[in-house]
Each structure stands twice: as C-alpha cells, then as structure tokens.
Amino acid sequence: MTATEASDQAPTSMNNRQILQAMSGLMAGMFVAILAGTVVANALPRIIADLGGSQSAYTWVVTSELLAMTATVPLWGKLSDLYNKKLLLQLSLGMFVVGSLLAGFSQGIELLIFSRVMQGIGAGGLTALAQVVMAAIIPPRRLGKYAGIFGAVFAVGTVAGPLVGGVMVDTSWLGWRWCFFIGVPFALLAIALLQRTLHLPTVRRDVKIDYLGAFLIVAGVSAILIWTSLAGNQFDWASWQTAVLTGGGALLLVAAVSVEARVPEPIIPLDIFRNRTVTLTTIASLLVGVAMFGGTVFLSQYFQIALGKSPTVAGLMGLPMILGLLVASTIAGQIISATGKWKIYLVAGGVIMTAGLALLATIDANTGFGLLSLYMAILGIGVGLLMQNLVLAAQNDVPAAELGAATSVLSFFRSMGGTIGTSVLGAILANRVASEMAKSLGTEGEAAGGSSHAVPDMTTLPAPMREIVENAYGLATAELFLVATPFAALALLAVVFIKEKPLKTTSGMERLAEEAKQAVADGDKPSSPTPVS
C-alpha cells in the first residue's frame, strides 16, 4: 500500500450529528451497565434477607460482578485493538442479557453470585469498549463536550436505578427479581442501535492472542481479590489460606509479567507504562476506585438500616451525590473542550473528593439529611471532575493503535481498586457492626446477626433492638469513609505530577490513518483499515 492509498483510506472527521447517532447505541449500552449496579443497590438488603444470605453474601453479590469486570477488562481492551469493536460491544451486551436473566430467576445466593459474574464479564466489555469507541471517533479536544453527555446518561442511570429498584421492592406484585429483568430490553435495544448506527474501520491483520498471559492475569488478579473478599470473615488475615491466596496470586502475576514482556501481542503491553501520563493516571484510577467504590457502595445499606428508610426513599437520598457528579462532569467537559486546559480539573477533583470523604467520615445514625446531602454533593463534584478526565489525559497521550490498551488499563485498575475497596471495607463494616452489637448486647448480639454477620431485617426488630442496630451501622459506615479518605489523598498526589499536554484535534481513526501513512513513508508495512459495518 502506498502513502497515497493510506491517505485515501483515512476516515474523514465526523460531524456532530454522525457522532451523536453513533453514540446512541453506546449510551444505551452504558445505561444498561450502570443500571445493573444501581437498580440492585437499594434492593440488596431485601434480596439478601429473602435468600437467607449473610453480610459476606451481601459483599459478594457486589464484589463478584466487580471481580469479573476487573479481570476481563484488559482482555476486552486488547481485543478492541485487534477485532471489530462493534461486534465485541454486541457480544458483551449479549453476555449481560444472559447474566440478567439468570439473576432474575435465582433461587439461592450461589446462582445469584454466578449470574453477577456473567453480568460483570459483559459490563467489562461495555466499560472498556465504550470509551475506546468514543476516542476512535471523537478528537480529545472535542471529547469533553460528549463526555458530558455520557455524564448525563451516567447520572440518569444512577438516579433512576435506585428509584426503580426501590419501587420494585416496595411493590408486592413486582418484587426484586424485576431489578434484573428490567435491563434486558435496554440491552437488546443497544444491540440493535449499534448495528444500525455504529460504523468503524477494523484492522485486518494476522493476530496472536496471548492466551497464557490472559489466563495468568485473570487467575492472579482473581486470587488476590478473593483473598480480600474472604480474609477477616471466612478465615483470619494471618492464616494458611491467606498465604496460599496471596502467595499464589503474586506468583501468577509475576509469571504474567514475564510472559507479557516476551509475547508479540501482550494483553497488557508493559511498554505502555513508560509513558508517564499513563502510569500516573493508572495509579490515580486505582486509588479512586478504592476510595469511591469502596466508600459509596454501602451507602444504600446505611440509608435503609442506620437511618431506617424504605428502599424508595433510600434511592431519593442518593440524588445529591449524583447531581453533584452530573453538574461537575458536564460543566468541566464543556470548559475543557472550549479551552483545551484539563489538569486544573483533575487537581480540583482530587481535593474535593478527599474533602467529601473526610466529611462523610463524621456521619452517624443521627446525622441530618441536610448535612448528609451537602457531604454527598461535595463527593459527587470531586468524582465528576476526576474520573472521566483521567481517561481523557491518558487517551490524549498515546498512539492511536494503543487507545484500547491504554483505556482498558485505566478501567482495569479502577475496577480492581473498586473491588479491593468493596471487599476490604465490607469486611471492616461487618466486623465493626459485630463489635458494636457485642458491646451493646453481649451474646444476645447473635440474635440480631452480630456474630454471624447476617444482614438484619429491620421490619422484624423491636424498637430497642432497632436503635442498637441503627447505631452500629451508622458508626461502621463512617469508619469506611475514614479508611477511604487517605486513598483519595494519594490519588490527588498522583494527579499533581501529571504533565499537562495540549489536547489533540484529530480522532483515533484519523490518527490511526496518519500513523499508517507514516509507517509507509518509513518503509514499514502497516495494516489497512477496512470498513466493517
């Protein structure tokens, strides 16, 4: 292929209408992924109580999806650099549909957790691929504006999810199973929209999938995450199980690094970490995951148990944080697109998120909704300024051929941080609740689930016992935010050292064509982008 031919195949810049049409399926897919987590949030206390689960099971229903998503994000990201991104998106949505149906028909905790793993694999694809596709069709300089639209979808899904979930739980003729069924039609709609609107070039070339590296990464990460989920609950932190899981996980990851350093098509290209921006945004994403996901996933439980609210009211109580996130991400995105300046928003987001978590560390069962709303809004603003802009900074600083790898690396470490945070903080919550119950009730605490870590059904408890349980969960939830605060401070430290670079004005497709043209000029033989609908 000559340089002229490479130039002729370069995709032209898409106008706003074409971008919005292409994004319609992406937005529907992301809405599904968000709905999967948020619609269940307020229903989980009822689900766990109905299925006879424990506090450990409560944590595992959340963690299993995060674990599966975390372990598979690098695979999806690598596949997106090799195969048709649209087909991969549709495959991930199909897996999500299967997981949702299994979850809705679950008759026990075991099947529910397995179904959440299926949902997590699908969500891993959506998480990695949606941002990769956005970077492929939208230049970084214009990305902020469209990221604001995704922020709106995120906010709607996050607001609607808990409300819909709460209403379903409180409606006798629906029930919590519809929390899982409701996402299925949206997923099917997303598949149809993607088929109709998304048209991307794919690279036709011989590929070698690093199956050994993929297995070692998934096995190593899973061993570490399973340890963080079970340690302190199923077995002691200092035990032979800890030695086996941590030692085995570490050995598997060392082997994975060795394999990734040698194979021609690594799942996670190690040389990508030579880029300072990618390394620092990866560290920040990991810490944000620990702080944000680990700190906020138990808020619905706090609303319902510590504050005694219904699932529907608990959904409404989360609005301040979501509105803060929506406003911050939308306004920052517009300003970044207009000015090209982005680092100030990363630093401000780190400061504000740290402050929000520190303030939430002061709550208890008697905290008024006004103060609670203020603290949640502050946290939401910080997260809104930080999360999407970390991805923008990394995508702006890598070659187009590595967009998938860079994006998936950030998503991978953010998800891993969230999984570790959820697991560890869930264990802290269970132990602190048991400790507070034991202080108040002694051996009688077992009756309310103190020693067994069972999630109490507040509707069946007498008033004196309910007050003790509310106090225990209020204190335990505050402790979670206290533990999460230093991680947010470390994330702030990481973003301070990121060097601000001008945002590129060409999309990933255009940059890929330019790189192919340059490769031809240099005497290499690049692959040719071939349109695939």
Coordinates of C-alpha atoms in Angstrom, one line a residue, residues 170 343 391 397:
D170 CA -41.8 -2.0 47.6
K343 CA -5.2 19.5 34.6
V391 CA -9.2 8.7 30.9
D397 CA -1.0 10.9 25.2

